[in-house]
Coordinates of C-alpha atoms and ligand atoms in Angstrom, one line a residue:
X16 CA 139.0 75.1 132.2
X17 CA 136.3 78.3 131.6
X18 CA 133.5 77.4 130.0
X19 CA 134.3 79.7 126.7
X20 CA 137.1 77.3 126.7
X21 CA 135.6 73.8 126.6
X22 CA 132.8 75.1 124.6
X23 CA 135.4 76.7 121.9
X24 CA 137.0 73.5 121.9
X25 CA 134.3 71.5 121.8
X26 CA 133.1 73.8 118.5
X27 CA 136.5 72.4 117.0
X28 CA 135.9 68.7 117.8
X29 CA 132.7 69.1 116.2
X30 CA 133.6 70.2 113.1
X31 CA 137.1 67.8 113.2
X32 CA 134.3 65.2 113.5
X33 CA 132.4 66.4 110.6
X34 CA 135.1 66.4 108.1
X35 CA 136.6 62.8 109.6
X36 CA 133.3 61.6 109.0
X37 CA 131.2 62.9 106.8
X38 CA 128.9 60.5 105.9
X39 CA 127.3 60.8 109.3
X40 CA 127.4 63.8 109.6
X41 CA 123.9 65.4 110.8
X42 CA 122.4 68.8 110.4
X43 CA 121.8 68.2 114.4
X44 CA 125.2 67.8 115.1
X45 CA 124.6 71.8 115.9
X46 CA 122.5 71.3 118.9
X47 CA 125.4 68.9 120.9
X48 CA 126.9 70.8 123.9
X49 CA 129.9 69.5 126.3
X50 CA 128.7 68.5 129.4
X51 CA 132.4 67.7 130.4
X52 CA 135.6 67.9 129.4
X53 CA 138.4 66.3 132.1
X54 CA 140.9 64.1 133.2
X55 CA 141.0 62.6 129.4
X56 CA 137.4 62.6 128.5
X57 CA 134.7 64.0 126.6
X58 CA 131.2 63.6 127.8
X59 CA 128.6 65.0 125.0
X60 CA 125.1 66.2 125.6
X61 CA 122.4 65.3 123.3
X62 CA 118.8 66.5 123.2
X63 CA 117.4 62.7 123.2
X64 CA 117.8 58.9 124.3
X65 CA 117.6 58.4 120.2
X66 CA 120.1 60.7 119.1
X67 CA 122.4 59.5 122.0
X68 CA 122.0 56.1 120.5
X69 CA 122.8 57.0 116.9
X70 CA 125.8 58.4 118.0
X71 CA 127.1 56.2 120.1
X72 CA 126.5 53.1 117.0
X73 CA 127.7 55.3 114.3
X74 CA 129.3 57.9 115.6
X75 CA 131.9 57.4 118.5
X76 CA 135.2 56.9 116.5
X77 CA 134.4 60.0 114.4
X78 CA 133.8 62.1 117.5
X79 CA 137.5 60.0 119.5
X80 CA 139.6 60.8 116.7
X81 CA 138.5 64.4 116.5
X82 CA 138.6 64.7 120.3
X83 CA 142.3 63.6 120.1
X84 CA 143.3 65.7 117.5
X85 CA 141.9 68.4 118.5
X86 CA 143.0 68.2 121.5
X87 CA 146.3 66.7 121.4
X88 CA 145.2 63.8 124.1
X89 CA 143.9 60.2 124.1
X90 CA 140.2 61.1 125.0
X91 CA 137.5 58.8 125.7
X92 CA 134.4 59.9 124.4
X93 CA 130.5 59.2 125.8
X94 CA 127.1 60.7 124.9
X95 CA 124.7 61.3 127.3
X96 CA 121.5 62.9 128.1
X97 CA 121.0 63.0 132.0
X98 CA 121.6 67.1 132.4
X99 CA 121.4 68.2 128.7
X100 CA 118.3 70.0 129.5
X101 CA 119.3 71.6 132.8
X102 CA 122.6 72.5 130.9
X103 CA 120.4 73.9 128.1
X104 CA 118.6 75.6 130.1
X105 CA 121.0 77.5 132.4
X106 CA 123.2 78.3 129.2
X107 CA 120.4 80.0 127.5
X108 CA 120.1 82.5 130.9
X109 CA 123.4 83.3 131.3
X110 CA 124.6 83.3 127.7
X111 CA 121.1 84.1 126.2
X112 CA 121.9 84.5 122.7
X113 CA 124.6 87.2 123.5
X114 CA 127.0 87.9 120.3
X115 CA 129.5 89.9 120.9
X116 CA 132.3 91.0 118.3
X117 CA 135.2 90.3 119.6
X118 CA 137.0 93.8 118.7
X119 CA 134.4 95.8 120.4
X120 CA 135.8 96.2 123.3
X121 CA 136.6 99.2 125.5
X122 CA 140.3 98.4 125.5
X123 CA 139.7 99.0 121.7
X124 CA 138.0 102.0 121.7
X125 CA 139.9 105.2 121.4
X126 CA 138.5 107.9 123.3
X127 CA 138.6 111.6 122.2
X128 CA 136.9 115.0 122.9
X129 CA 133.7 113.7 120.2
X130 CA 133.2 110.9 122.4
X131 CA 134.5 110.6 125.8
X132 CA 131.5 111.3 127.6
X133 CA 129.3 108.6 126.3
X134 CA 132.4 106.7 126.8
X135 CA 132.7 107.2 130.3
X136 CA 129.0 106.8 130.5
X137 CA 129.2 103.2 128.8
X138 CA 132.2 102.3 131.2
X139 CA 129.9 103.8 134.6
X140 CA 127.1 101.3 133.9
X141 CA 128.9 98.1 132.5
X142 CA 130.8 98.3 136.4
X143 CA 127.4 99.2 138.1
X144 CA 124.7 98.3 136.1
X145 CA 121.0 99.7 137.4
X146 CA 122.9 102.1 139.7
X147 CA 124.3 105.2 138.1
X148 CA 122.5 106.4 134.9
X149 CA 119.3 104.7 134.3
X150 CA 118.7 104.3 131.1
X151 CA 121.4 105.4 129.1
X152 CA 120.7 106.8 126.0
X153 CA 123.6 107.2 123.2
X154 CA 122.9 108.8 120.2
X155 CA 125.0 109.6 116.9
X156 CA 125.4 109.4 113.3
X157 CA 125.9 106.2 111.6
X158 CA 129.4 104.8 111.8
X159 CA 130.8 106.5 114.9
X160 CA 130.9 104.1 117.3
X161 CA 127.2 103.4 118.8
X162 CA 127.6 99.8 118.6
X163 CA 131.3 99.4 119.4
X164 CA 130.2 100.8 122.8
X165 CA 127.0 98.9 123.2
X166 CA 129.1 95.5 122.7
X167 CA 131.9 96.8 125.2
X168 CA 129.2 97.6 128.2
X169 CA 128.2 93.7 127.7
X170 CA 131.9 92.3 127.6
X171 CA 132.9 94.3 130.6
X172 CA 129.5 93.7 132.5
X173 CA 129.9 90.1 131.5
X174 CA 133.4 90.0 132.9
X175 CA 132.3 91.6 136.4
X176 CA 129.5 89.4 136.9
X177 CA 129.3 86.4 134.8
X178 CA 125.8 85.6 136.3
X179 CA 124.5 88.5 134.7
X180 CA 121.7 87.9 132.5
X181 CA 122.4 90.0 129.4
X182 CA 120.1 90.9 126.9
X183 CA 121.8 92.4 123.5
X184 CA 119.8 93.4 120.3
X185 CA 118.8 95.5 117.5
X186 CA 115.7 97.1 118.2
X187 CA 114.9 95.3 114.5
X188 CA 115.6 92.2 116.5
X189 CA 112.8 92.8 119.7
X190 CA 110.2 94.0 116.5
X191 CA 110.8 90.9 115.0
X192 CA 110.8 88.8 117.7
X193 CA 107.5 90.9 119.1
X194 CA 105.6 90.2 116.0
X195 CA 106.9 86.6 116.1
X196 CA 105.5 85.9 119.2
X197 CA 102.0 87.2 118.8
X198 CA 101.8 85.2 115.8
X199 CA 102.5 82.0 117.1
X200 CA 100.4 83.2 120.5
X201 CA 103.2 83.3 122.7
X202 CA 102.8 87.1 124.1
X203 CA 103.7 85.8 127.4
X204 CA 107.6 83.5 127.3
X205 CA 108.5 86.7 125.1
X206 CA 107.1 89.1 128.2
X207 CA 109.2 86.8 130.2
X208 CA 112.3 86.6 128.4
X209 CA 113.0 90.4 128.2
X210 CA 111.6 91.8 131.6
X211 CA 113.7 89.4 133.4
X212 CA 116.9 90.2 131.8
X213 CA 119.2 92.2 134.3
X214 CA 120.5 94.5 131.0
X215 CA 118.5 95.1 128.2
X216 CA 120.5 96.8 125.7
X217 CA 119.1 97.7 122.2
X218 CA 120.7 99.1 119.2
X219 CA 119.1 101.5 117.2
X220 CA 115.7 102.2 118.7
X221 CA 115.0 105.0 115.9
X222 CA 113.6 101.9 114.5
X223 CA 110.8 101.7 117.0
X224 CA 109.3 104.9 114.7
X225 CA 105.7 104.2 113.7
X226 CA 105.8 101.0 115.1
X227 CA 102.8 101.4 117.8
X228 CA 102.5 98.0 119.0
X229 CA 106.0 97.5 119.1
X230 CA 106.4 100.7 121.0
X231 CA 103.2 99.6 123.5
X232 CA 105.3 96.4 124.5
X233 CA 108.4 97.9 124.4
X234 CA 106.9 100.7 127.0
X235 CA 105.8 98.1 129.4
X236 CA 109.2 96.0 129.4
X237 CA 110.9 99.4 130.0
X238 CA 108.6 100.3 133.5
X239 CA 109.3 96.6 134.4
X240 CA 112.7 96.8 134.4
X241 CA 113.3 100.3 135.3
X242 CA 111.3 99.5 138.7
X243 CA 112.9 96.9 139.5
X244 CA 116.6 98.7 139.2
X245 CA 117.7 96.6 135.7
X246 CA 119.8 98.5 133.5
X247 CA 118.3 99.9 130.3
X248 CA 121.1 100.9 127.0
X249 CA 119.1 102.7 124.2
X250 CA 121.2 103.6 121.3
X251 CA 120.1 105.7 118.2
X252 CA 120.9 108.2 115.3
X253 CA 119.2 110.9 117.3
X254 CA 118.1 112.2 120.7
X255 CA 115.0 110.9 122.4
X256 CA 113.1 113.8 120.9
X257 CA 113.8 113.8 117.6
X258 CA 113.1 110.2 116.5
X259 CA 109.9 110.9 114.6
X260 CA 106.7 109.5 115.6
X261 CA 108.0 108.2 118.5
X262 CA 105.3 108.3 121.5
X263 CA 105.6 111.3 124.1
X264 CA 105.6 108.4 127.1
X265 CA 109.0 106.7 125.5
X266 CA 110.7 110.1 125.1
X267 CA 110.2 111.4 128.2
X268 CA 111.1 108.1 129.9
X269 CA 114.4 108.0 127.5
X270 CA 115.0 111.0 128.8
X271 CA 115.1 110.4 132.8
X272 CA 118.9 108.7 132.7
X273 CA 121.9 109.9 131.1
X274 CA 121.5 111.0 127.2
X275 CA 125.1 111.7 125.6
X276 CA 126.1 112.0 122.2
X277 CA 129.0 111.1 120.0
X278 CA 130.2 113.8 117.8
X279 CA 132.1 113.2 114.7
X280 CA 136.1 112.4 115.9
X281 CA 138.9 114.8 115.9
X282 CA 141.8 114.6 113.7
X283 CA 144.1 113.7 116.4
X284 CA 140.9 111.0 117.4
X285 CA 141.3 109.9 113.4
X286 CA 145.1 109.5 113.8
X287 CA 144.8 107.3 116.9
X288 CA 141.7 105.1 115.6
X289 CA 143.5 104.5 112.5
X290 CA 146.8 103.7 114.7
X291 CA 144.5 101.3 116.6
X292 CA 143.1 99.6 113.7
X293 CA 146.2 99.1 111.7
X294 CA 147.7 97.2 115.2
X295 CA 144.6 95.1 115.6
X296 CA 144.8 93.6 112.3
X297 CA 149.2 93.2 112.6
X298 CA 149.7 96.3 110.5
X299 CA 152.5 98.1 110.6
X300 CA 152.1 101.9 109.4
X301 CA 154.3 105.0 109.9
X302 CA 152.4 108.0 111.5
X303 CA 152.4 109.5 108.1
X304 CA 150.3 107.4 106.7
X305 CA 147.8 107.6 109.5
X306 CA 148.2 111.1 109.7
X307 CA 147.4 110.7 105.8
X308 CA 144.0 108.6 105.7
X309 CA 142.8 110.9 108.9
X310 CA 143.0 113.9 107.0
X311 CA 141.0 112.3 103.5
X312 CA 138.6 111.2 105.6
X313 CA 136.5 112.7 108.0
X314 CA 133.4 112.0 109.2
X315 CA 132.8 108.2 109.6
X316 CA 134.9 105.9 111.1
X317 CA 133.8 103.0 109.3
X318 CA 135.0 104.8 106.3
X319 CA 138.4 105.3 107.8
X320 CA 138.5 101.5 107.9
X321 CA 137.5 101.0 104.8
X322 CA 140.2 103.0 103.7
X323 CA 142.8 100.9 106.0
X324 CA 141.7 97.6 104.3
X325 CA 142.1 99.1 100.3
X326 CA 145.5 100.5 101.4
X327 CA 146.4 97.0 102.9
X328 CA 144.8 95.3 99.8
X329 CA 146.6 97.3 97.0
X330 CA 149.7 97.0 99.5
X331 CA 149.7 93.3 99.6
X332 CA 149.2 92.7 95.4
X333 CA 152.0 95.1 94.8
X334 CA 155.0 95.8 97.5
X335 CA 155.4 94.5 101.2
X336 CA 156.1 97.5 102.4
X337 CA 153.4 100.3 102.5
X338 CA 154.7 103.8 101.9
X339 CA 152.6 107.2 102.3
X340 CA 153.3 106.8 98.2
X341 CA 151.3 103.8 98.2
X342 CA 148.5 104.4 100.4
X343 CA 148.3 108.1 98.0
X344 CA 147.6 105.6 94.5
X345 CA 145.4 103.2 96.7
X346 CA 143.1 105.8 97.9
X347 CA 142.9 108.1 94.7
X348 CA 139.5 108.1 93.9
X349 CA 138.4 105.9 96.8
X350 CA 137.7 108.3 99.3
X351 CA 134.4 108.9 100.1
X352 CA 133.5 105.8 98.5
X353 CA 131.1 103.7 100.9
X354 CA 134.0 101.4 102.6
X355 CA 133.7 98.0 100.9
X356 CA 133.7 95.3 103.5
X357 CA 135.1 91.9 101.5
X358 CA 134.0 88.4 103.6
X359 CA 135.5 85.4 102.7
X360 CA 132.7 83.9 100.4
X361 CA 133.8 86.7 98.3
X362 CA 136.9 85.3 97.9
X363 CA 136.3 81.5 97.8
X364 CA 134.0 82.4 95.2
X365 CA 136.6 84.3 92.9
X366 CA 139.1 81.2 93.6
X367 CA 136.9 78.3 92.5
X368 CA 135.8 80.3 89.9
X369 CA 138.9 81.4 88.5
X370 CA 140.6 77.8 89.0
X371 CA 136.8 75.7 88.3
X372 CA 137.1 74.1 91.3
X373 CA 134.0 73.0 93.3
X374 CA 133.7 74.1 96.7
X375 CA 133.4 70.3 98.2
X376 CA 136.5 69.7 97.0
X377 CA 138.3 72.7 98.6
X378 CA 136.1 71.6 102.0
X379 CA 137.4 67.8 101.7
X380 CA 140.3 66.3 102.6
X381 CA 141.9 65.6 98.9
X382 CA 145.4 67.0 99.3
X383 CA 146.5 67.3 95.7
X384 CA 147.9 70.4 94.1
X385 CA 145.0 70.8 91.8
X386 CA 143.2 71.3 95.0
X387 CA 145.7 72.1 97.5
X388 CA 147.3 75.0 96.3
X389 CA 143.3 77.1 95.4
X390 CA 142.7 76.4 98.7
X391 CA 145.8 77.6 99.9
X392 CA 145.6 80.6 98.2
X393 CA 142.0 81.3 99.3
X394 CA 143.7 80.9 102.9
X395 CA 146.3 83.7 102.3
X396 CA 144.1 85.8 100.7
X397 CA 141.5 85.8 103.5
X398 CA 144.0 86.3 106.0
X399 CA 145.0 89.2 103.9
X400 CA 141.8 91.0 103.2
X401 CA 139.7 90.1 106.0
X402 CA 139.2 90.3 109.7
X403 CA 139.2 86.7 110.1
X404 CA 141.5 84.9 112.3
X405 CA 143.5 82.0 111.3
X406 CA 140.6 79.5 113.0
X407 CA 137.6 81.2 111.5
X408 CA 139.5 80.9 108.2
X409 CA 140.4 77.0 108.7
X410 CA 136.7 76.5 109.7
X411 CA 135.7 77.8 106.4
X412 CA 137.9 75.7 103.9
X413 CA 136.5 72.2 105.8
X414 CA 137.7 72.7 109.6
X415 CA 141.6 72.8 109.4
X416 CA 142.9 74.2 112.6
X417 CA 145.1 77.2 112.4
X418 CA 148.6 75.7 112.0
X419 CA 147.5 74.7 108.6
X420 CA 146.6 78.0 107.7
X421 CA 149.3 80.0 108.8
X422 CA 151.9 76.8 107.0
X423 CA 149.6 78.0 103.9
X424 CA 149.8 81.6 104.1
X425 CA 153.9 81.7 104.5
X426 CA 154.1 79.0 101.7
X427 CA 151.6 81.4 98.9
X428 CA 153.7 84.6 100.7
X429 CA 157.0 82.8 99.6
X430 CA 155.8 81.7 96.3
X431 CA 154.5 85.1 95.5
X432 CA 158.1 86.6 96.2
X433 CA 160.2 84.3 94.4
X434 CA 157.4 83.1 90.9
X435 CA 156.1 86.3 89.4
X436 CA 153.8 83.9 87.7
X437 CA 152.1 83.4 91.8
X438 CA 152.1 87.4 92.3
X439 CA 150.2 88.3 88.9
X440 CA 147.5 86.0 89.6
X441 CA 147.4 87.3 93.3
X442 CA 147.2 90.2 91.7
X443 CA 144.4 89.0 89.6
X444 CA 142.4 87.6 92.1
X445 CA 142.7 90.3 94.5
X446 CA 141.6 92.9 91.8
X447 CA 138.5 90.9 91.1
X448 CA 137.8 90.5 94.9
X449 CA 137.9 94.2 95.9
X450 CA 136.4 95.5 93.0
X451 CA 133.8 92.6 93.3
X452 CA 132.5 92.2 97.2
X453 CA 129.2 91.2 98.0
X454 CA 128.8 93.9 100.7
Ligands
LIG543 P1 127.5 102.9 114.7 O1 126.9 101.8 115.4 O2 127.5 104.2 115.4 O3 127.0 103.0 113.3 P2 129.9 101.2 114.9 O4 129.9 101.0 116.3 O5 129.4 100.1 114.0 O6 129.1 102.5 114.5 O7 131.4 101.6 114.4 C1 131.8 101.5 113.1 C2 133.3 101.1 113.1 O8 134.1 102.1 113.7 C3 133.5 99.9 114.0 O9 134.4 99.0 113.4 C4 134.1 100.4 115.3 O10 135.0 99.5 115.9 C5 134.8 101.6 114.8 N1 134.9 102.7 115.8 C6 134.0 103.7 116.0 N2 134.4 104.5 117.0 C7 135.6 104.0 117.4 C8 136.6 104.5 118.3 N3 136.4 105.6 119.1 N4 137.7 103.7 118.5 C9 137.9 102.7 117.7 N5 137.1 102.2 116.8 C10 135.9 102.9 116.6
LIG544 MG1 125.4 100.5 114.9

């Protein structure tokens, strides 16, 4: 099994375990890794000879049951602590603490005249890193793509070369990491842990403005790297020589590889993003309704997803179907708006609200209807209005796996075709939620 694997599986027994077992459950839980996962049993890392022991007194048929569930097998389970460092350890390297969003990848990225040479750019270095532009330097206004691409190069590197030792981060992130480690006097592991990386990519680095320490360290890990043939990705909202206050030694050194720009998209590039987007969340829309959001809005594509998910919101409280009528009323007055992004707090806050819930409840296992059917609805509705897959949703109403949620999300979809009682307070609740998000 790949490692991803066990170690996504391993993230499900965990939180099984939690909820079978909450009285033992521990904040530390967190810090277990799988050492091994074969042939019918589960061997689990722990940090210490005490923790080990805690577990294996209190803990074992917690972890068994959730092992079987999860899993669908008998499983023995064992905690040990022989190669939990070593495992650690070579973890951190290759995986450092690389976190990629899963949509950003190149496959989803829709390449038109605004952006194809930083594109092809991106694609060049993630298949030979160090070799071909060095660094690379993209630059454009917020919302066009810069970090789509900068999480692509790492996928697709990491796919090549699994070995690869990846570093990804805003340039917010080295700062405050940089000032971190001067405080607590350890200049040198942070030295270490950037100019040994074999790709250093950082997002933003118009942030690096006025910052002159920052910029002095940030200076030195470049010449490391860059002599020793590592790959360096810069991305920012303007070329090398127009991020102010920015010192004459880092432009000029930006400026050695490749700089490219992305330009706002075309409206056939609009047409085909929205297309994409639409597809990636199971959306079905006509080309006129595309064509229809492309044309209202123009320069910022995290606009024109903003505008997909109010569409698909208003869509879901009213009709099934979404008609070019529909997306016209759901966009009146939107556009232009800053796109509202709605996360799942949002709407488990609006549900136990509106029903007086408490969240513990909606999180345990108590399976009666004054329970069942809020967090049922919170289910559907997150499918609905978020990004989240059916797991991620499962994992935030107490760790149900994804069969549950998709069993609730037909049964509140029924419900809200045949009661019209269940489709007003949809309604309801999806009015407060969009109008209401956090973000
Ligand atoms: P930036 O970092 O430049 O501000 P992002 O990379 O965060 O922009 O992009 C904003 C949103 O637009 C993301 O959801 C991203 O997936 C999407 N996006 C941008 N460009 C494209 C493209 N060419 N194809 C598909 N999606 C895109
Ligand atoms: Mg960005």
């Amino acid at each position: 099994m790949a490692t991803r694997e066990v170690e996504d599986i391993f993230a499900s027994i965990v939180e099984r375990a939690k909820t079978l077992d909450p009285v033992n459950t521990r904040k530390w839980f967190e810090k277990l890794i799988p050492l091994r996962l074969s042939g019918g049993s589960l061997e689990i890392g722990c940090p210490d000879e005490a923790t080990a022991a805690f577990l294996r007194d209190n803990c074992k048929g917690g972890f068994t049951r959730a092992a079987q569930q999860i899993t669908g097998h008998l499983v023995t389970v064992d905690f040990n602590v022989d190669t939990y460092k070593k495992t650690r350890r070579r973890q951190r390297r290759t995986e450092g603490d690389l976190k990629l969003h899963p949509d950003y990848t190149f496959e989803n990225f829709v390449v038109g005249p605004s952006n194809r040479l930083a594109q092809a750019s991106c694609v060049a270095v993630s298949q030979s890193p160090g070799t071909t532009y060095n660094p690379l330097f993209i630059y454009g206004n917020s919302g066009l793509g810069k970090t789509h691409l900068l999480h692509a190069i790492c996928f697709a590197a990491k796919q090549k070369s699994n070995r690869a030792v990846i570093q990804l981060l805003s340039c917010e992130g080295f700062v405050n990491r940089f000032i971190r480690a001067i405080k607590e006097g350890n200049s040198a592991s942070f030295q270490k842990q950037f100019r040994t990386v074999d790709m250093l990519v950082i997002d933003d680095v118009q942030f690096l403005r006025e910052r002159e320490q920052s910029q002095e360290e940030f200076f030195h890990t470049f010449n490391t790297l860059y002599n020793n043939g590592k790959q360096i990705i810069l991305s920012a909202d303007s070329p090398p020589g127009r991020i102010p206050s920015l010192g004459k030694r880092l432009i000029s050194r930006f400026n050695w590889g490749l700089v490219a720009s992305i330009d706002p998209p075309s409206y056939e590039t609009r047409v085909a993003i929205v297309q994409k987007k639409a597809h990636l969340r199971g959306l079905g829309i006509s080309d006129g309704i595309a064509e229809y959001i492309a044309r209202k809005v123009h320069a910022n594509i995290r606009e024109l997803e903003g505008a997909l998910t109010t569409i698909y919101a208003v869509a879901m409280t009213t009709s099934e179907q979404i008609t070019l009528e529909l997306a016209q009323t759901a966009l009146e007055g939107q556009i232009g708006a800053v796109a509202k992004q709605i996360n799942i707090t949002d709407i488990i806050e609006v549900v136990t609200d509106h029903f007086d819930v408490r969240l513990a409840d909606m999180q345990s296992k108590k399976r009666n209807r004054s329970i069942a059917m809020p967090r049922q609805i919170c289910m559907y509705l997150a499918r609905n209005l978020t990004k989240h897959s059916l797991g991620e949703i499962g994992g935030h109403l107490g760790g149900r796996d994804h069969t549950t949620v998709m069993h609730a999300c037909n049964k509140i979809r029924q419900a809200c075709h045949s009661e019209p009682q269940m489709h007003a307070l949809l309604d309801h609740l999806a009015k407060q939620i969009t109008q209401n998000p956090s973000a």
